[in-house]
mmCIF file with all atom_site columns, C-alpha atoms in Angstrom:
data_model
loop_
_atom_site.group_PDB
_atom_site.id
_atom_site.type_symbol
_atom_site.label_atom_id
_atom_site.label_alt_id
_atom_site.label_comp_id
_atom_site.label_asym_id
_atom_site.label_entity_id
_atom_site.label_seq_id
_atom_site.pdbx_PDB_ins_code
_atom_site.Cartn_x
_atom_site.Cartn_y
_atom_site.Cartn_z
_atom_site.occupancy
_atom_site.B_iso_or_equiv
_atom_site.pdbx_formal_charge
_atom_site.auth_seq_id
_atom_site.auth_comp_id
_atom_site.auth_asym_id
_atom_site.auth_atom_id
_atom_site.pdbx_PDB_model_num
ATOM 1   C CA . UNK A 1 1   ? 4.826   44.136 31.598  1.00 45.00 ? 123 UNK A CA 1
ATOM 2   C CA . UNK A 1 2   ? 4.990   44.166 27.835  1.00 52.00 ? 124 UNK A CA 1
ATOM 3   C CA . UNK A 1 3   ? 2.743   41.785 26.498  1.00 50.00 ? 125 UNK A CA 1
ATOM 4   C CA . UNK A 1 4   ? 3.178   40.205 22.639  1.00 52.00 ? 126 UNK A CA 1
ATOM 5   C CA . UNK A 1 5   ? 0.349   39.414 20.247  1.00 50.00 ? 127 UNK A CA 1
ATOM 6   C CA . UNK A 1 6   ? 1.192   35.938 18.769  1.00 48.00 ? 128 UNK A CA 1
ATOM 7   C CA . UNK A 1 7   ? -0.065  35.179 15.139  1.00 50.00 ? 129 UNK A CA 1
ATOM 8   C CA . UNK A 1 8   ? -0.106  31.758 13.825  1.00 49.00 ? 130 UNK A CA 1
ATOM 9   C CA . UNK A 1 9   ? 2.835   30.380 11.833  1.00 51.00 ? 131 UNK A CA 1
ATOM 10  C CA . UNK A 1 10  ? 0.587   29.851 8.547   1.00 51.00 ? 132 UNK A CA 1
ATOM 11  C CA . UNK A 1 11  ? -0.881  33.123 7.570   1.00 51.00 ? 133 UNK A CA 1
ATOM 12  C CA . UNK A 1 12  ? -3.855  33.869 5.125   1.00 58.00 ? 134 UNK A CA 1
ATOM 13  C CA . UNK A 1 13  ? -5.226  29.959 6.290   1.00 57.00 ? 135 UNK A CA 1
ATOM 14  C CA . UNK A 1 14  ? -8.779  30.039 5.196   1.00 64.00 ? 136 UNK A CA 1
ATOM 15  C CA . UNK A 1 15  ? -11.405 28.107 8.537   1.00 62.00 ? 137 UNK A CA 1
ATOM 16  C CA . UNK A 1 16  ? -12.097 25.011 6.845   1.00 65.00 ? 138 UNK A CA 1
ATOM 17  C CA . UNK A 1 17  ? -14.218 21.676 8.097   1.00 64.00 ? 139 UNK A CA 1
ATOM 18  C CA . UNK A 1 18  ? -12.456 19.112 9.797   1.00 68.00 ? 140 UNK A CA 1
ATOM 19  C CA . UNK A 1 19  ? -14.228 15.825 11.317  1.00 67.00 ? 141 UNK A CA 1
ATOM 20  C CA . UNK A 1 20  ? -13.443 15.519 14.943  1.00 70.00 ? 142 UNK A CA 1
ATOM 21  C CA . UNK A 1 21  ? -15.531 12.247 16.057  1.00 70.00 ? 143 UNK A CA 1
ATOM 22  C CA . UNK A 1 22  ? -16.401 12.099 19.539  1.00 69.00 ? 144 UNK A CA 1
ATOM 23  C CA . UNK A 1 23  ? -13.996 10.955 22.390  1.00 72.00 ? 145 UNK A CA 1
ATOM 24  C CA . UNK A 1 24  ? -11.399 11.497 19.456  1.00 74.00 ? 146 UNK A CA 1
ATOM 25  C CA . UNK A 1 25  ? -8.525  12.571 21.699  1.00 76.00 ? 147 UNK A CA 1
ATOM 26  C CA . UNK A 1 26  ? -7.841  16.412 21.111  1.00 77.00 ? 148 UNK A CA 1
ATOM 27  C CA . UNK A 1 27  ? -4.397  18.335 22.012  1.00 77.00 ? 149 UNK A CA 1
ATOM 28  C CA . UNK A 1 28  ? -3.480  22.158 21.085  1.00 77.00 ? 150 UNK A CA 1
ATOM 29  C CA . UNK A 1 29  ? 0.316   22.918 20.935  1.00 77.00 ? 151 UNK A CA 1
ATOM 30  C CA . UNK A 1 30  ? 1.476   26.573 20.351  1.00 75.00 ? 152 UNK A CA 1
ATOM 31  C CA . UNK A 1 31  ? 5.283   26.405 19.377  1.00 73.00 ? 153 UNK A CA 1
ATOM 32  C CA . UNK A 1 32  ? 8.197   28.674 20.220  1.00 69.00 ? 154 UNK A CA 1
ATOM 33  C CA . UNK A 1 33  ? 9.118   30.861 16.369  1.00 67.00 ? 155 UNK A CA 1
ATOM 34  C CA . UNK A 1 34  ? 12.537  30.583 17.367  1.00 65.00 ? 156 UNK A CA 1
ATOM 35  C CA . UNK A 1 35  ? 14.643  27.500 15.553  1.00 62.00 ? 157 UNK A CA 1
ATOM 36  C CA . UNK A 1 36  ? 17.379  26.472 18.177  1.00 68.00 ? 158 UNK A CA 1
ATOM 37  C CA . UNK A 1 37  ? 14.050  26.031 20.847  1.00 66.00 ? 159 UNK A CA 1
ATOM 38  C CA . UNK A 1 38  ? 12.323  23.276 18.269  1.00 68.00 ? 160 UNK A CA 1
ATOM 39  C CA . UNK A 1 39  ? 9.293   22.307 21.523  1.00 72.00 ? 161 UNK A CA 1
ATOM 40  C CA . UNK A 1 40  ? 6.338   23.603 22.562  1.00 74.00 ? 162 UNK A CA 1
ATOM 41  C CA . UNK A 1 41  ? 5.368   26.374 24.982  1.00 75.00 ? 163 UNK A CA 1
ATOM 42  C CA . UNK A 1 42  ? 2.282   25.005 25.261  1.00 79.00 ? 164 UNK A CA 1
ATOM 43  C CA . UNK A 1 43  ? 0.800   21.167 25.265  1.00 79.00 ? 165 UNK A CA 1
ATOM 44  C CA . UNK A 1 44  ? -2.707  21.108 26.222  1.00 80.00 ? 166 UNK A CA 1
ATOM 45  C CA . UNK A 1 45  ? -5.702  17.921 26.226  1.00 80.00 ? 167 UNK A CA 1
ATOM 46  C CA . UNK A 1 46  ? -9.080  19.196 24.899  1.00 77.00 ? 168 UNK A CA 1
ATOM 47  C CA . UNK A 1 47  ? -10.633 17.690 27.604  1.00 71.00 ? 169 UNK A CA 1
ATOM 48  C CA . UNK A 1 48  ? -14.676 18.004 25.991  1.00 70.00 ? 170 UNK A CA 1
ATOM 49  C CA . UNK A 1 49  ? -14.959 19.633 22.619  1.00 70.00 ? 171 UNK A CA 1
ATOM 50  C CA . UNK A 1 50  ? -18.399 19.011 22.438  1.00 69.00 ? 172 UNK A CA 1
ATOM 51  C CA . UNK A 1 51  ? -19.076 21.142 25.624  1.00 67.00 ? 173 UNK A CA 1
ATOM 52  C CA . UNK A 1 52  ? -17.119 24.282 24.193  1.00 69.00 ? 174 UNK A CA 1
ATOM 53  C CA . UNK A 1 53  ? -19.314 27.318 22.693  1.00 61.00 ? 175 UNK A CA 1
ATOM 54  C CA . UNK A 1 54  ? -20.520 27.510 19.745  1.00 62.00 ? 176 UNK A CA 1
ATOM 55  C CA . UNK A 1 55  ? -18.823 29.434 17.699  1.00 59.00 ? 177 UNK A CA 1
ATOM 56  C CA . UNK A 1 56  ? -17.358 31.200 21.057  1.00 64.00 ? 178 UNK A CA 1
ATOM 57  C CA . UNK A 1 57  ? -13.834 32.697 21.985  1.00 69.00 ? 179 UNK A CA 1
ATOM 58  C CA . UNK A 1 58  ? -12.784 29.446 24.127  1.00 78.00 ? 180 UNK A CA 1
ATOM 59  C CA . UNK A 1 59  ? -9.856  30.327 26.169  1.00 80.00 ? 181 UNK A CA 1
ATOM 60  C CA . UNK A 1 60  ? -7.059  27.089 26.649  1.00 79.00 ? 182 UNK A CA 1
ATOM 61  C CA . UNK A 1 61  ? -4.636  28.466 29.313  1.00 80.00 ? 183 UNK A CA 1
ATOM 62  C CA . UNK A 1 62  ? -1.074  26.857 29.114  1.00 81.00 ? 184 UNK A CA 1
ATOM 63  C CA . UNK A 1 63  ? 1.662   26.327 32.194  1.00 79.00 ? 185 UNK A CA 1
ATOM 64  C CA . UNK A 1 64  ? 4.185   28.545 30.375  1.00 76.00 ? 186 UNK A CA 1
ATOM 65  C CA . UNK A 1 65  ? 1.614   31.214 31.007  1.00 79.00 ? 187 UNK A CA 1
ATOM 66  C CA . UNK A 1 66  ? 0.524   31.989 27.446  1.00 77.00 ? 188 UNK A CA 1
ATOM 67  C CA . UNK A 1 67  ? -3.369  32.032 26.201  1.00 78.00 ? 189 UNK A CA 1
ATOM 68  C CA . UNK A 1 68  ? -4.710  30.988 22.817  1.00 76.00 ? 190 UNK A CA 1
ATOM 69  C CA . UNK A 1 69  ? -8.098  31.191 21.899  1.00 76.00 ? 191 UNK A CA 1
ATOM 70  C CA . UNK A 1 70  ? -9.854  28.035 20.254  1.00 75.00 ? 192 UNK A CA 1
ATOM 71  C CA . UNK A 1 71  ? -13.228 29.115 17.570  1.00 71.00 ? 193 UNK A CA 1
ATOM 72  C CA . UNK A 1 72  ? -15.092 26.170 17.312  1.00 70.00 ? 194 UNK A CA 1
ATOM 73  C CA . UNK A 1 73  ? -18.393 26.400 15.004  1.00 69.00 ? 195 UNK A CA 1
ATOM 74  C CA . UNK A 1 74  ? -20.696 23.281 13.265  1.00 68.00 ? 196 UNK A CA 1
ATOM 75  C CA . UNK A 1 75  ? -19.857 22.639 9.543   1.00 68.00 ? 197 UNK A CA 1
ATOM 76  C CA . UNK A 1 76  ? -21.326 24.203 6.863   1.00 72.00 ? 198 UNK A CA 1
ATOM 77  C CA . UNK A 1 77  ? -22.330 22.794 4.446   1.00 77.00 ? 199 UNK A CA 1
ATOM 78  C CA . UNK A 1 78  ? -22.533 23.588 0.695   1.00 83.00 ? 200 UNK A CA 1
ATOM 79  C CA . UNK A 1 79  ? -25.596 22.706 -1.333  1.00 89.00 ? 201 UNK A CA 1
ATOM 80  C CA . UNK A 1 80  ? -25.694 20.097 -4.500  1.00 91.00 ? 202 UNK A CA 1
ATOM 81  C CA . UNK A 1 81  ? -25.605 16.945 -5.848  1.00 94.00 ? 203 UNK A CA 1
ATOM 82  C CA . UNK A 1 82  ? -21.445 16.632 -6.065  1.00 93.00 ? 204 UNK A CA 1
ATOM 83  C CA . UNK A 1 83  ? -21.205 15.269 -9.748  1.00 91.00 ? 205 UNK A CA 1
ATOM 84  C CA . UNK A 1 84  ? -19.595 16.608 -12.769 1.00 93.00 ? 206 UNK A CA 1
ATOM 85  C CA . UNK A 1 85  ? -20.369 14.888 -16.200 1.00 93.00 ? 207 UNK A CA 1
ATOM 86  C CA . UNK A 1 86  ? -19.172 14.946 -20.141 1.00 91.00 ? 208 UNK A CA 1
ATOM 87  C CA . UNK A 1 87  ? -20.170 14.238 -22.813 1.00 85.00 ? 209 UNK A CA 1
ATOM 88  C CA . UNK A 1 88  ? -18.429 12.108 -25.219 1.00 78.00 ? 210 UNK A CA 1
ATOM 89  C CA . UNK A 1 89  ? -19.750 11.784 -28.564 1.00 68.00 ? 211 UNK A CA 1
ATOM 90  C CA . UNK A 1 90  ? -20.931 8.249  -29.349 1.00 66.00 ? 212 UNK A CA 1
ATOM 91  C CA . UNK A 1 91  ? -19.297 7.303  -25.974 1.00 72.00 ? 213 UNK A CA 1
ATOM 92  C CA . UNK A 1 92  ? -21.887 8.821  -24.375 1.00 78.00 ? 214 UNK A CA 1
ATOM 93  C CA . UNK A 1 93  ? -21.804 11.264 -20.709 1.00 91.00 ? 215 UNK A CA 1
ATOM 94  C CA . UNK A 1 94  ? -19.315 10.227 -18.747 1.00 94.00 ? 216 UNK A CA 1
ATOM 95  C CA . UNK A 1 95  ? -18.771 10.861 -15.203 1.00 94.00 ? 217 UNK A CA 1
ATOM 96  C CA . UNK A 1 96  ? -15.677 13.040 -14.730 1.00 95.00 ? 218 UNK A CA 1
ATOM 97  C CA . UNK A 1 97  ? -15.852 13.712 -11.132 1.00 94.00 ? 219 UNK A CA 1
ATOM 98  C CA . UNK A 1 98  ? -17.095 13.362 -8.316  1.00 94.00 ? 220 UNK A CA 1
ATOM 99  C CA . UNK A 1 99  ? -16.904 14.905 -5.000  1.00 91.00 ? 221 UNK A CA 1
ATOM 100 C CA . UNK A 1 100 ? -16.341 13.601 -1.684  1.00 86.00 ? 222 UNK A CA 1
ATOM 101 C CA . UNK A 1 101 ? -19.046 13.287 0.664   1.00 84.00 ? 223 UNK A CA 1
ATOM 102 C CA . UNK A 1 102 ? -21.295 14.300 -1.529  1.00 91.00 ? 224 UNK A CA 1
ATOM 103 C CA . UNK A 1 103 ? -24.991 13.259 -2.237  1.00 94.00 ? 225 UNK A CA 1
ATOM 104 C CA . UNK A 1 104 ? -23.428 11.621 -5.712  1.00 95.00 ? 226 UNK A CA 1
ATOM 105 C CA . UNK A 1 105 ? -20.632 9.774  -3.967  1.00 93.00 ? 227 UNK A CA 1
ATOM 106 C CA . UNK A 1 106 ? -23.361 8.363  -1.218  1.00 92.00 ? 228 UNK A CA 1
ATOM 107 C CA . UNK A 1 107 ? -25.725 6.772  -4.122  1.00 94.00 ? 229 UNK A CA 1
ATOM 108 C CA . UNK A 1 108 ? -22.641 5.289  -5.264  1.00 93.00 ? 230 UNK A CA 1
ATOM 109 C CA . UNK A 1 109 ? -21.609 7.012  -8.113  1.00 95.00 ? 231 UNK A CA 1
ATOM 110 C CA . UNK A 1 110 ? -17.944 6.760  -9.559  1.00 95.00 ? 232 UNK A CA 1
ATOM 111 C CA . UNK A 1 111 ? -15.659 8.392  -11.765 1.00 95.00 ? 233 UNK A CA 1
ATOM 112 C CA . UNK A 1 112 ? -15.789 6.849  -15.381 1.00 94.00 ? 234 UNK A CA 1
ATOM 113 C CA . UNK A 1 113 ? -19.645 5.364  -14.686 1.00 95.00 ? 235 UNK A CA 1
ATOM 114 C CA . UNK A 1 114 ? -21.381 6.397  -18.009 1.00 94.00 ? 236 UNK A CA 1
ATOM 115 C CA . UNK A 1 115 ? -25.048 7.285  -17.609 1.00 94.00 ? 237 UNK A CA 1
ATOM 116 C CA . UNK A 1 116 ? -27.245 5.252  -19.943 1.00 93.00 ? 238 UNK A CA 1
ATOM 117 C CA . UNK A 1 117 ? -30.890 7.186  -19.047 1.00 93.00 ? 239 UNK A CA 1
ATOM 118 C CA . UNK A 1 118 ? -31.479 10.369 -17.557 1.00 93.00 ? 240 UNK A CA 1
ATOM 119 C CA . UNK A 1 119 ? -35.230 10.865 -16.362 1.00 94.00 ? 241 UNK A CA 1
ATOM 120 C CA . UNK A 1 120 ? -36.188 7.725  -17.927 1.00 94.00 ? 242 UNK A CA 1
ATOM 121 C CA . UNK A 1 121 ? -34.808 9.158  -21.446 1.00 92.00 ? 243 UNK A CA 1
ATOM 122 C CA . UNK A 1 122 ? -31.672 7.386  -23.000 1.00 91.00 ? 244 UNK A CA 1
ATOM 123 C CA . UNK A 1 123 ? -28.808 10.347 -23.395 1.00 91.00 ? 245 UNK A CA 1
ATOM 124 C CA . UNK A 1 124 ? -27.813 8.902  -26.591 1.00 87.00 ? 246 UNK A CA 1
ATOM 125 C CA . UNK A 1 125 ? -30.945 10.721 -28.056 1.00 85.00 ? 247 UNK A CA 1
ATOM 126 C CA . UNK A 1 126 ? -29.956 14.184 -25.872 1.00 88.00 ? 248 UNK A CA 1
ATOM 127 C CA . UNK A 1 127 ? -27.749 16.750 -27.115 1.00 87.00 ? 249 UNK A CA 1
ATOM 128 C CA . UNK A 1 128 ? -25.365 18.614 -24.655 1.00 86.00 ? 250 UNK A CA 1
ATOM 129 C CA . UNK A 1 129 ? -27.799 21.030 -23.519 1.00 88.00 ? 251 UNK A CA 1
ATOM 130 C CA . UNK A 1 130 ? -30.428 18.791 -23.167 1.00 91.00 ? 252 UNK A CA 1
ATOM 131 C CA . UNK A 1 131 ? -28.557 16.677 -20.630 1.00 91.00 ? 253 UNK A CA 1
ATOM 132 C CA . UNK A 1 132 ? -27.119 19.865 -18.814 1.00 90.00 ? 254 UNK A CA 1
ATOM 133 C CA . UNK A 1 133 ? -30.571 21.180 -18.545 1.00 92.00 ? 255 UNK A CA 1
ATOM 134 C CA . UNK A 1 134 ? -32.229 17.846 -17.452 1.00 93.00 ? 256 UNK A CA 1
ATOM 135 C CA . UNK A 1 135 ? -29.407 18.029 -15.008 1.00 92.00 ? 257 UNK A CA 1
ATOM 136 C CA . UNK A 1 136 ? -29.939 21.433 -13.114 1.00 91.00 ? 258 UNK A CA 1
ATOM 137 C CA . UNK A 1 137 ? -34.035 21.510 -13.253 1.00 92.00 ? 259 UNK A CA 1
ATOM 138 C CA . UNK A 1 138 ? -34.113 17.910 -11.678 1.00 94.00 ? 260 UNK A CA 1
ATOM 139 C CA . UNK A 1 139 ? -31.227 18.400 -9.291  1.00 92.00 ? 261 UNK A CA 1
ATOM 140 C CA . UNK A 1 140 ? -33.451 19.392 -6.352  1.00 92.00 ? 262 UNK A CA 1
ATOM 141 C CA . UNK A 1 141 ? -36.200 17.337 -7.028  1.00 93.00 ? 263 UNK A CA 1
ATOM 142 C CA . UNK A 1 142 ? -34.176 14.198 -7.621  1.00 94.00 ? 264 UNK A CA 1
ATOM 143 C CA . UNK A 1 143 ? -32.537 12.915 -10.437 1.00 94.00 ? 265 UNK A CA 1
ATOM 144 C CA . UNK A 1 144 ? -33.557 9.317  -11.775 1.00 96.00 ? 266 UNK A CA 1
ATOM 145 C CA . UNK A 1 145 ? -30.298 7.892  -13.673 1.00 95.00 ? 267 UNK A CA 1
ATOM 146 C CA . UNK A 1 146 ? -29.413 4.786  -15.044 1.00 95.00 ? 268 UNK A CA 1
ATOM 147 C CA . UNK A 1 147 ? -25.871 4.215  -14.933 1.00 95.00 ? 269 UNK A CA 1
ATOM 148 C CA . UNK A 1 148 ? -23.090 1.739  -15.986 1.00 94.00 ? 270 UNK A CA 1
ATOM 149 C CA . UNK A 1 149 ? -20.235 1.399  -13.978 1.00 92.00 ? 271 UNK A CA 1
ATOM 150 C CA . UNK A 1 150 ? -16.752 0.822  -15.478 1.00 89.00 ? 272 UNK A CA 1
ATOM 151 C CA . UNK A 1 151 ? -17.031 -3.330 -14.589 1.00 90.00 ? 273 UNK A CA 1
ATOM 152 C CA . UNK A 1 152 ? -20.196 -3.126 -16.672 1.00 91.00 ? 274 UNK A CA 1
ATOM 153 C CA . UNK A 1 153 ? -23.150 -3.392 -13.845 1.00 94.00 ? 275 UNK A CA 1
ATOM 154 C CA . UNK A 1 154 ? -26.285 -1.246 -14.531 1.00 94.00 ? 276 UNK A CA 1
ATOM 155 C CA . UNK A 1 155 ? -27.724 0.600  -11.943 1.00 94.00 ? 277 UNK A CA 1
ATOM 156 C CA . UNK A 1 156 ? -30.827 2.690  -11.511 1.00 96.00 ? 278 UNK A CA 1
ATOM 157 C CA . UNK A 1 157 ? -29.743 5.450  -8.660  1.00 94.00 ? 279 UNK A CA 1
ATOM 158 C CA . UNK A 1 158 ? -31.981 8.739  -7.748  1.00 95.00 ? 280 UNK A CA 1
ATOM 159 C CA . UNK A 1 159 ? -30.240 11.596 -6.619  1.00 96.00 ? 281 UNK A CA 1
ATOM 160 C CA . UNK A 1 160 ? -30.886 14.745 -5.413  1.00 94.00 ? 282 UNK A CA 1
ATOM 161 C CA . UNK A 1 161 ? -29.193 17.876 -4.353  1.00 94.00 ? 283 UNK A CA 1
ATOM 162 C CA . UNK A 1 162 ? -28.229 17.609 -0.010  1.00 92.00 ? 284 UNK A CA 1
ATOM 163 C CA . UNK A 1 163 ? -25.384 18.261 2.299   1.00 88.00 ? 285 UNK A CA 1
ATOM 164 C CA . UNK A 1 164 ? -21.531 18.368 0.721   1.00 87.00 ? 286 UNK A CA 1
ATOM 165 C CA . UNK A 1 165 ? -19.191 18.692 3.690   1.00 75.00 ? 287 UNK A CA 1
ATOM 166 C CA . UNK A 1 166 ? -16.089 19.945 2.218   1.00 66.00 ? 288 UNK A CA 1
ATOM 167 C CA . UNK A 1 167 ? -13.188 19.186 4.416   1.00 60.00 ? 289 UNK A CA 1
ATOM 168 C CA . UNK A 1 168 ? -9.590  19.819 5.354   1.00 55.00 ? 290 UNK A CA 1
ATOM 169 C CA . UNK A 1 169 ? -7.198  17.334 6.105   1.00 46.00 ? 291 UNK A CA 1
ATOM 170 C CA . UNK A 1 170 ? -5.635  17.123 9.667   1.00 46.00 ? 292 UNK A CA 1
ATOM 171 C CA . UNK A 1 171 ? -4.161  13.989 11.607  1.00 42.00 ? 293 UNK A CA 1
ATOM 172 C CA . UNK A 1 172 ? -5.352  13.492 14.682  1.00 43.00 ? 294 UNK A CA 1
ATOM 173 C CA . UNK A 1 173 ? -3.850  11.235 17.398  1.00 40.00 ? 295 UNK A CA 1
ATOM 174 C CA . UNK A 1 174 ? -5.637  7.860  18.028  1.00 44.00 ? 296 UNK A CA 1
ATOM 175 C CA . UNK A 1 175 ? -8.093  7.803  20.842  1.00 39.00 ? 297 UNK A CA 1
#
């Protein structure tokens, strides 16, 4: 019996995070290539997730008698503080971005917040390397900043480098 290696249908995908809470309900389909057959051969419940090896070769065995192979590994993470900043002559440093799940975005931080004080110094007395420096030396330690959001508030926030998850997007069915 001649047996066919099946590849998936979106080559070159890079493994990427995706948030599966628990109990979420979990199914694996592998579809037919062909295009008058448009179903599944296979429609299988992930009954635990949380039970399957880490980082393992866990085998999912479907009625039509194929076999795919499910990797499942914790997230990794990538290290920093998630926020990108420039400066804008007598507008001041602006916030141009900032990234999801990130340390910034937790403190509260938004895009278009202008910071006022960076380390207890006002930026309108920094120069653009002074503010990029302050920036990257205090990053790890934690960053005190004084910031107005776009409605006007002032805030006094410390940040520091931690955790950014960066994820894929996937729908999952509801529980």
């Amino acid at each position: 019996v001649e047996t066919k290696q099946r590849y998936p249908t979106w080559p070159g995908q890079k493994p990427q995070n995706l948030v599966i809470e628990p109990g979420r309900k979990i199914i694996v389909e592998l579809w037919h290539n062909h295009p008058v057959k448009d179903q599944p051969l296979c429609h299988v419940r992930v009954k635990n997730l949380e039970t399957m090896r880490e980082g393992g070769r866990n085998e999912v065995q479907c009625d039509s008698g194929a076999r795919l192979w499910l990797n499942v590994q914790s997230a990794r993470a990538e290290l920093g503080v998630g926020l990108f900043v420039e400066l804008r002559g007598a507008d001041g440093v602006r916030v141009t971005k900032v990234l999801k799940n990130s340390p910034a975005e937790r403190e509260g931080i938004r895009e278009g917040d202008r910071l006022i004080r960076l380390q207890g110094i006002s930026v309108a007395e920094m120069d653009a390397l002074d503010v990029k420096s302050k920036l990257n030396v205090y990053s790890r330690s934690g960053l005190d900043l004084e910031i107005k959001s776009k409605s006007g508030q002032l805030k006094k926030i410390s940040v520091k480098e931690g955790p950014i998850y960066p994820r894929g997007v996937v729908q999952l069915s509801e529980k």
